[in-house]
Short mmCIF file of C-alpha atoms in Angstrom, two decimals:
data_model
loop_
_atom_site.label_atom_id
_atom_site.label_comp_id
_atom_site.label_asym_id
_atom_site.label_seq_id
_atom_site.Cartn_x
_atom_site.Cartn_y
_atom_site.Cartn_z
CA MET A 8 -36.03 -12.53 -19.00
CA ASP A 9 -38.00 -13.84 -21.99
CA GLU A 10 -35.46 -12.55 -24.52
CA ILE A 11 -32.23 -14.53 -24.88
CA VAL A 12 -29.63 -13.15 -22.52
CA GLY A 13 -26.12 -14.10 -23.53
CA VAL A 14 -23.45 -13.92 -20.83
CA LEU A 15 -19.79 -13.90 -21.81
CA LEU A 16 -17.60 -15.46 -19.11
CA MET A 17 -14.03 -14.22 -19.57
CA ARG A 18 -12.19 -16.89 -17.55
CA PRO A 19 -13.07 -20.42 -16.30
CA LEU A 20 -13.16 -19.31 -12.61
CA SER A 21 -14.96 -22.36 -11.21
CA ASN A 22 -17.22 -25.17 -12.37
CA TYR A 23 -19.83 -23.84 -9.96
CA ILE A 24 -20.18 -20.42 -11.58
CA GLN A 25 -20.18 -21.96 -15.06
CA GLN A 26 -22.98 -24.35 -14.10
CA GLU A 27 -25.06 -21.69 -12.36
CA LEU A 28 -24.71 -19.20 -15.22
CA ALA A 29 -25.63 -21.88 -17.77
CA LYS A 30 -28.82 -22.69 -15.81
CA ARG A 31 -30.04 -19.11 -16.08
CA PHE A 32 -28.52 -17.62 -19.22
CA THR A 33 -27.00 -18.53 -22.57
CA LEU A 34 -23.37 -18.96 -21.58
CA PHE A 35 -20.44 -18.13 -23.84
CA LYS A 36 -16.92 -19.02 -22.71
CA TYR A 37 -14.43 -16.47 -23.97
CA TRP A 38 -11.45 -18.84 -23.82
CA GLU A 39 -13.24 -21.33 -26.09
CA ILE A 40 -14.54 -18.88 -28.71
CA PRO A 41 -12.41 -17.72 -31.67
CA SER A 42 -12.64 -13.96 -32.18
CA GLU A 43 -14.52 -14.46 -35.46
CA SER A 44 -17.16 -16.54 -33.71
CA LEU A 45 -17.53 -13.97 -30.96
CA LYS A 46 -18.72 -11.48 -33.58
CA LEU A 47 -21.43 -13.92 -34.60
CA HIS A 48 -22.80 -13.95 -31.05
CA SER A 49 -22.36 -10.23 -30.33
CA ASP A 50 -26.05 -9.53 -30.96
CA VAL A 51 -27.12 -11.71 -27.99
CA ILE A 52 -24.30 -11.06 -25.51
CA ARG A 53 -25.71 -8.55 -23.05
CA ALA A 54 -23.51 -9.27 -20.03
CA VAL A 55 -19.83 -9.90 -19.30
CA VAL A 56 -18.45 -11.66 -16.24
CA GLY A 57 -14.77 -11.07 -15.54
CA ASN A 58 -12.39 -11.00 -12.62
CA GLY A 59 -9.23 -9.27 -11.44
CA VAL A 60 -7.16 -10.81 -14.22
CA GLN A 61 -9.42 -10.34 -17.22
CA GLY A 62 -12.41 -8.03 -17.34
CA ALA A 63 -13.91 -5.80 -20.02
CA ASP A 64 -11.44 -3.55 -21.79
CA SER A 65 -12.21 -0.96 -24.44
CA ALA A 66 -11.77 -3.36 -27.36
CA LEU A 67 -14.11 -5.97 -25.89
CA ILE A 68 -16.76 -3.38 -25.07
CA ASP A 69 -16.57 -2.01 -28.63
CA SER A 70 -17.06 -5.52 -30.01
CA LEU A 71 -20.29 -6.04 -28.05
CA PRO A 72 -22.89 -3.50 -29.23
CA ARG A 73 -25.64 -4.92 -26.98
CA LEU A 74 -23.58 -5.10 -23.80
CA GLU A 75 -25.59 -3.78 -20.84
CA ILE A 76 -23.79 -4.95 -17.69
CA VAL A 77 -20.35 -6.07 -16.52
CA SER A 78 -20.46 -8.12 -13.32
CA SER A 79 -17.01 -8.53 -11.79
CA HIS A 80 -16.04 -11.62 -9.84
CA SER A 81 -13.54 -9.42 -7.99
CA SER A 82 -13.30 -6.43 -5.68
CA GLY A 83 -10.81 -4.79 -8.07
CA LEU A 84 -11.99 -2.82 -11.09
CA ASP A 85 -8.73 -2.06 -12.89
CA LYS A 86 -9.46 -4.59 -15.66
CA ILE A 87 -12.71 -2.83 -16.61
CA ASP A 88 -12.78 0.30 -18.77
CA LEU A 89 -15.05 2.25 -16.45
CA VAL A 90 -14.90 5.40 -18.59
CA LYS A 91 -16.22 3.57 -21.64
CA CYS A 92 -18.86 1.80 -19.57
CA LYS A 93 -20.07 5.13 -18.25
CA GLU A 94 -20.14 6.64 -21.75
CA ARG A 95 -22.29 3.77 -23.02
CA GLY A 96 -24.48 3.52 -19.95
CA ILE A 97 -23.24 0.03 -19.16
CA ARG A 98 -23.86 -1.00 -15.55
CA VAL A 99 -20.95 -2.38 -13.52
CA THR A 100 -21.02 -4.43 -10.32
CA SER A 101 -18.23 -5.85 -8.16
CA ALA A 102 -17.76 -8.28 -5.29
CA PRO A 103 -16.38 -5.91 -2.65
CA ASP A 104 -16.85 -7.79 0.61
CA GLY A 105 -16.37 -11.44 -0.30
CA PRO A 106 -12.56 -11.52 -0.48
CA THR A 107 -11.88 -9.38 2.60
CA ASP A 108 -11.19 -12.08 5.20
CA ASP A 109 -9.24 -14.35 2.87
CA VAL A 110 -7.06 -11.56 1.54
CA ALA A 111 -6.38 -10.19 5.03
CA ASP A 112 -5.53 -13.70 6.23
CA THR A 113 -3.14 -14.07 3.31
CA ALA A 114 -1.41 -10.78 4.15
CA ILE A 115 -0.62 -12.11 7.63
CA LEU A 116 0.36 -15.51 6.20
CA LEU A 117 2.80 -13.92 3.73
CA THR A 118 4.23 -11.66 6.43
CA ILE A 119 4.99 -14.50 8.82
CA ALA A 120 6.19 -16.80 6.03
CA THR A 121 8.59 -14.10 4.82
CA LEU A 122 9.93 -13.15 8.24
CA ARG A 123 10.30 -16.76 9.39
CA ARG A 124 11.57 -18.00 5.97
CA ILE A 125 9.01 -20.80 6.00
CA CYS A 126 9.50 -21.77 2.35
CA VAL A 127 13.27 -21.98 2.83
CA ALA A 128 12.75 -23.99 6.02
CA ASP A 129 10.44 -26.39 4.19
CA ARG A 130 13.10 -27.06 1.55
CA PHE A 131 15.71 -27.35 4.30
CA VAL A 132 13.78 -30.25 5.82
CA ARG A 133 12.73 -31.93 2.56
CA ASN A 134 16.24 -31.84 1.10
CA GLY A 135 17.79 -33.47 4.17
CA ILE A 136 19.93 -30.47 5.11
CA TRP A 137 18.54 -30.58 8.66
CA LYS A 138 20.69 -33.69 9.25
CA GLU A 139 23.80 -31.64 8.55
CA LYS A 140 23.18 -28.38 10.43
CA ASP A 141 20.68 -26.20 12.25
CA PHE A 142 18.44 -23.76 10.39
CA ASN A 143 19.46 -20.10 10.56
CA LEU A 144 17.65 -17.80 12.97
CA THR A 145 14.85 -15.69 11.52
CA ALA A 146 12.85 -12.59 12.51
CA LYS A 147 9.70 -12.45 14.65
CA PHE A 148 6.42 -10.86 13.61
CA SER A 149 4.82 -10.06 16.97
CA GLY A 150 5.38 -6.47 18.06
CA LYS A 151 6.59 -5.20 14.70
CA SER A 152 5.42 -1.86 13.30
CA VAL A 153 3.10 -2.36 10.32
CA GLY A 154 2.36 0.30 7.71
CA ILE A 155 -0.65 -0.22 5.47
CA VAL A 156 -1.07 1.46 2.10
CA GLY A 157 -4.84 1.76 1.70
CA LEU A 158 -7.07 1.54 4.78
CA GLY A 159 -10.23 0.30 3.08
CA ARG A 160 -12.09 -2.91 3.88
CA ILE A 161 -9.09 -5.16 3.34
CA GLY A 162 -6.54 -2.78 4.83
CA SER A 163 -8.65 -2.41 7.96
CA ALA A 164 -9.04 -6.18 8.26
CA ILE A 165 -5.26 -6.59 7.99
CA ALA A 166 -4.75 -3.94 10.67
CA LYS A 167 -7.15 -5.74 13.02
CA ARG A 168 -5.28 -9.02 12.57
CA ALA A 169 -1.86 -7.41 13.00
CA GLU A 170 -3.02 -5.73 16.21
CA ALA A 171 -3.75 -9.18 17.62
CA PHE A 172 -0.01 -9.86 17.25
CA GLY A 173 0.83 -6.75 19.25
CA CYS A 174 1.83 -4.75 16.19
CA SER A 175 1.58 -0.98 16.02
CA ILE A 176 -0.35 0.27 12.97
CA SER A 177 0.11 3.26 10.71
CA TYR A 178 -1.30 3.91 7.27
CA HIS A 179 -1.39 5.97 4.10
CA SER A 180 -4.51 6.62 2.05
CA ARG A 181 -5.93 9.35 -0.16
CA SER A 182 -7.21 11.11 2.93
CA GLN A 183 -7.04 10.66 6.68
CA LYS A 184 -9.75 8.43 8.16
CA SER A 185 -11.48 10.46 10.88
CA GLU A 186 -12.74 7.31 12.61
CA SER A 187 -9.29 5.69 12.75
CA THR A 188 -6.94 5.87 15.73
CA TYR A 189 -3.97 4.66 13.66
CA THR A 190 -1.12 7.03 12.78
CA TYR A 191 -1.66 8.63 9.38
CA TYR A 192 1.03 9.60 6.89
CA SER A 193 0.13 11.71 3.87
CA ARG A 194 3.16 10.42 1.96
CA VAL A 195 4.00 6.76 1.36
CA ILE A 196 7.72 7.43 1.77
CA ASP A 197 7.08 8.73 5.30
CA LEU A 198 5.01 5.64 6.10
CA ALA A 199 7.84 3.43 4.85
CA SER A 200 10.37 5.35 6.95
CA ASN A 201 8.33 4.67 10.08
CA CYS A 202 7.43 0.99 9.77
CA GLN A 203 9.16 -2.38 9.52
CA ILE A 204 6.52 -4.12 7.42
CA LEU A 205 4.81 -2.31 4.55
CA VAL A 206 1.57 -3.89 3.30
CA VAL A 207 0.07 -2.82 -0.03
CA ALA A 208 -3.73 -3.04 0.14
CA CYS A 209 -4.99 -0.21 -2.09
CA ALA A 210 -6.86 -0.23 -5.39
CA LEU A 211 -4.80 0.01 -8.58
CA THR A 212 -5.26 3.38 -10.26
CA ASP A 213 -3.04 5.69 -12.29
CA GLU A 214 -2.05 7.35 -9.03
CA THR A 215 -1.12 4.10 -7.26
CA HIS A 216 0.76 2.51 -10.18
CA HIS A 217 4.33 1.94 -8.91
CA ILE A 218 3.43 3.59 -5.62
CA ILE A 219 6.16 1.36 -4.19
CA ASN A 220 9.21 2.72 -6.01
CA ARG A 221 12.95 2.82 -5.31
CA GLU A 222 12.64 5.73 -2.88
CA VAL A 223 9.94 3.98 -0.84
CA ILE A 224 11.89 0.72 -0.83
CA ASP A 225 15.04 2.46 0.34
CA ALA A 226 13.06 4.26 3.05
CA LEU A 227 11.86 0.88 4.31
CA GLY A 228 15.45 -0.31 4.45
CA PRO A 229 17.48 -3.51 4.69
CA ASN A 230 15.46 -4.90 7.60
CA GLY A 231 12.11 -3.99 6.08
CA VAL A 232 9.59 -6.26 4.38
CA VAL A 233 7.09 -5.49 1.61
CA ILE A 234 3.85 -7.47 1.45
CA ASN A 235 1.60 -7.12 -1.60
CA ILE A 236 -1.89 -8.63 -1.64
CA ALA A 237 -3.23 -6.08 -4.13
CA ARG A 238 -2.01 -5.76 -7.74
CA GLY A 239 1.48 -6.47 -9.03
CA SER A 240 1.70 -3.11 -10.75
CA HIS A 241 1.63 -1.29 -7.43
CA ILE A 242 5.33 -2.14 -7.18
CA ASP A 243 8.15 -1.15 -9.52
CA GLU A 244 9.20 -4.76 -9.96
CA PRO A 245 12.76 -4.31 -11.33
CA GLU A 246 13.52 -1.95 -8.42
CA LEU A 247 12.09 -4.47 -5.96
CA VAL A 248 14.16 -7.31 -7.39
CA SER A 249 17.40 -5.32 -7.33
CA ALA A 250 16.75 -4.14 -3.75
CA LEU A 251 16.12 -7.69 -2.57
CA ALA A 252 19.16 -9.04 -4.41
CA GLU A 253 21.44 -6.27 -3.12
CA GLY A 254 20.20 -6.48 0.46
CA ARG A 255 18.68 -2.99 0.45
CA LEU A 256 15.35 -4.63 1.37
CA GLY A 257 14.97 -7.47 3.82
CA GLY A 258 12.21 -9.47 2.18
CA ALA A 259 8.96 -9.56 0.24
CA GLY A 260 5.76 -11.58 0.27
CA LEU A 261 3.93 -11.22 -3.03
CA ASP A 262 0.52 -12.51 -4.06
CA GLY A 263 0.74 -10.83 -7.45
CA LEU A 264 3.37 -9.80 -9.96
CA GLU A 265 3.54 -6.93 -12.42
CA HIS A 266 3.47 -9.12 -15.53
CA GLU A 267 1.92 -12.26 -14.06
CA PRO A 268 2.09 -15.13 -14.68
CA GLU A 269 5.61 -14.22 -15.85
CA VAL A 270 8.09 -14.35 -12.96
CA PRO A 271 11.47 -12.60 -13.20
CA THR A 272 14.16 -15.30 -13.05
CA GLN A 273 16.17 -13.43 -10.43
CA LEU A 274 13.11 -12.94 -8.23
CA ALA A 275 12.29 -16.65 -8.31
CA SER A 276 15.85 -17.49 -7.22
CA LEU A 277 15.80 -15.35 -4.06
CA ASP A 278 15.35 -16.96 -0.64
CA ASN A 279 14.03 -13.77 0.96
CA VAL A 280 10.85 -13.84 -1.13
CA VAL A 281 7.60 -15.75 -0.72
CA LEU A 282 5.49 -15.98 -3.87
CA SER A 283 1.82 -16.81 -4.31
CA PRO A 284 -0.02 -17.06 -7.67
CA HIS A 285 -2.60 -14.31 -7.03
CA THR A 286 -4.75 -16.63 -4.93
CA ALA A 287 -5.34 -14.52 -1.81
CA ALA A 288 -9.10 -14.81 -2.31
CA GLY A 289 -8.86 -18.35 -3.68
CA THR A 290 -10.81 -20.41 -1.19
CA VAL A 291 -13.79 -22.60 -2.02
CA GLU A 292 -15.99 -20.70 0.41
CA THR A 293 -15.18 -17.21 -0.82
CA ARG A 294 -15.26 -18.09 -4.51
CA LYS A 295 -18.76 -19.53 -4.07
CA GLU A 296 -19.88 -16.42 -2.21
CA MET A 297 -18.48 -14.20 -4.97
CA ALA A 298 -20.04 -16.34 -7.69
CA ASP A 299 -23.44 -16.14 -5.99
CA LEU A 300 -23.13 -12.36 -5.86
CA VAL A 301 -22.23 -12.13 -9.55
CA ILE A 302 -25.27 -14.22 -10.45
CA ALA A 303 -27.55 -12.31 -8.09
CA ASN A 304 -26.52 -9.01 -9.67
CA LEU A 305 -27.21 -10.35 -13.16
CA GLU A 306 -30.58 -11.75 -12.13
CA ALA A 307 -31.49 -8.45 -10.48
CA TYR A 308 -30.51 -6.43 -13.54
CA PHE A 309 -32.40 -8.54 -16.06
CA SER A 310 -35.44 -8.60 -13.77
CA ASN A 311 -35.42 -4.80 -13.49
CA LYS A 312 -34.56 -4.92 -9.79
CA PRO A 313 -31.93 -2.86 -7.93
CA LEU A 314 -28.35 -4.09 -8.24
CA LEU A 315 -26.84 -5.50 -5.07
CA THR A 316 -23.34 -4.04 -5.40
CA PRO A 317 -23.39 -1.35 -8.08
CA VAL A 318 -20.27 0.54 -9.16
CA LEU A 319 -21.89 2.27 -12.14
#
């Protein structure tokens, strides 16, 4: 790596990744650079590091003529223009395994918090209402039927955890998993009709955009719960909000929103919703592991060694 290798970091992420990148490369911080200045550095920027919020879209790729690799600090790839990367021969890596445990843990956390109204109960205690009356009864998690949309690494990890609570598991995915003993449904609406808790754990693609629509929500019904630890755009948000407000859906636990960080006012006012700011994978341990993988992929690429987790 004798030639200057400029790396454009799209978001702050952590002090750790910023320090480690700066030790090895010439680091440019996208949030600190005016667009005019970015053009001045475009001849040395050969790598981009993004995440599930901000990656490398078509416009950014076009503005960086020497871009050779995009290393994602995320398992999701929907913020990267993969078609353009392929056309230009730009390599792409992701962090597929790092977030699995944290995200699966968060799915269970959101499920129990939603069913047991933990956030409402917390306010009930803090605001002194407990002195005046007992808290309303809630719903149990153990033994419920859980439907999972997307039985990949994270979906499978969620299923394993839910099984420990005595839950029955069914799933929908692009194709039936021959190695799985769980009940398979080829249509999401059929999955929703046959479960009490519907967990969204698939990748965001054109096909899965708004995969949770009004029909699916109505199939889940007034006692059903939607949990989303994937991308906000998997759910038709206005339909979700109206269903929750009208009592056509029992509850929702959401780690992401369709237009985050914007939160619909009505959604924020509902007691049958638990919200999390897209932090399912946001632990110190996992973020360090993901950062190390990003750096290792960059070091491998610029040393002409095989990539550790190649996508393209």
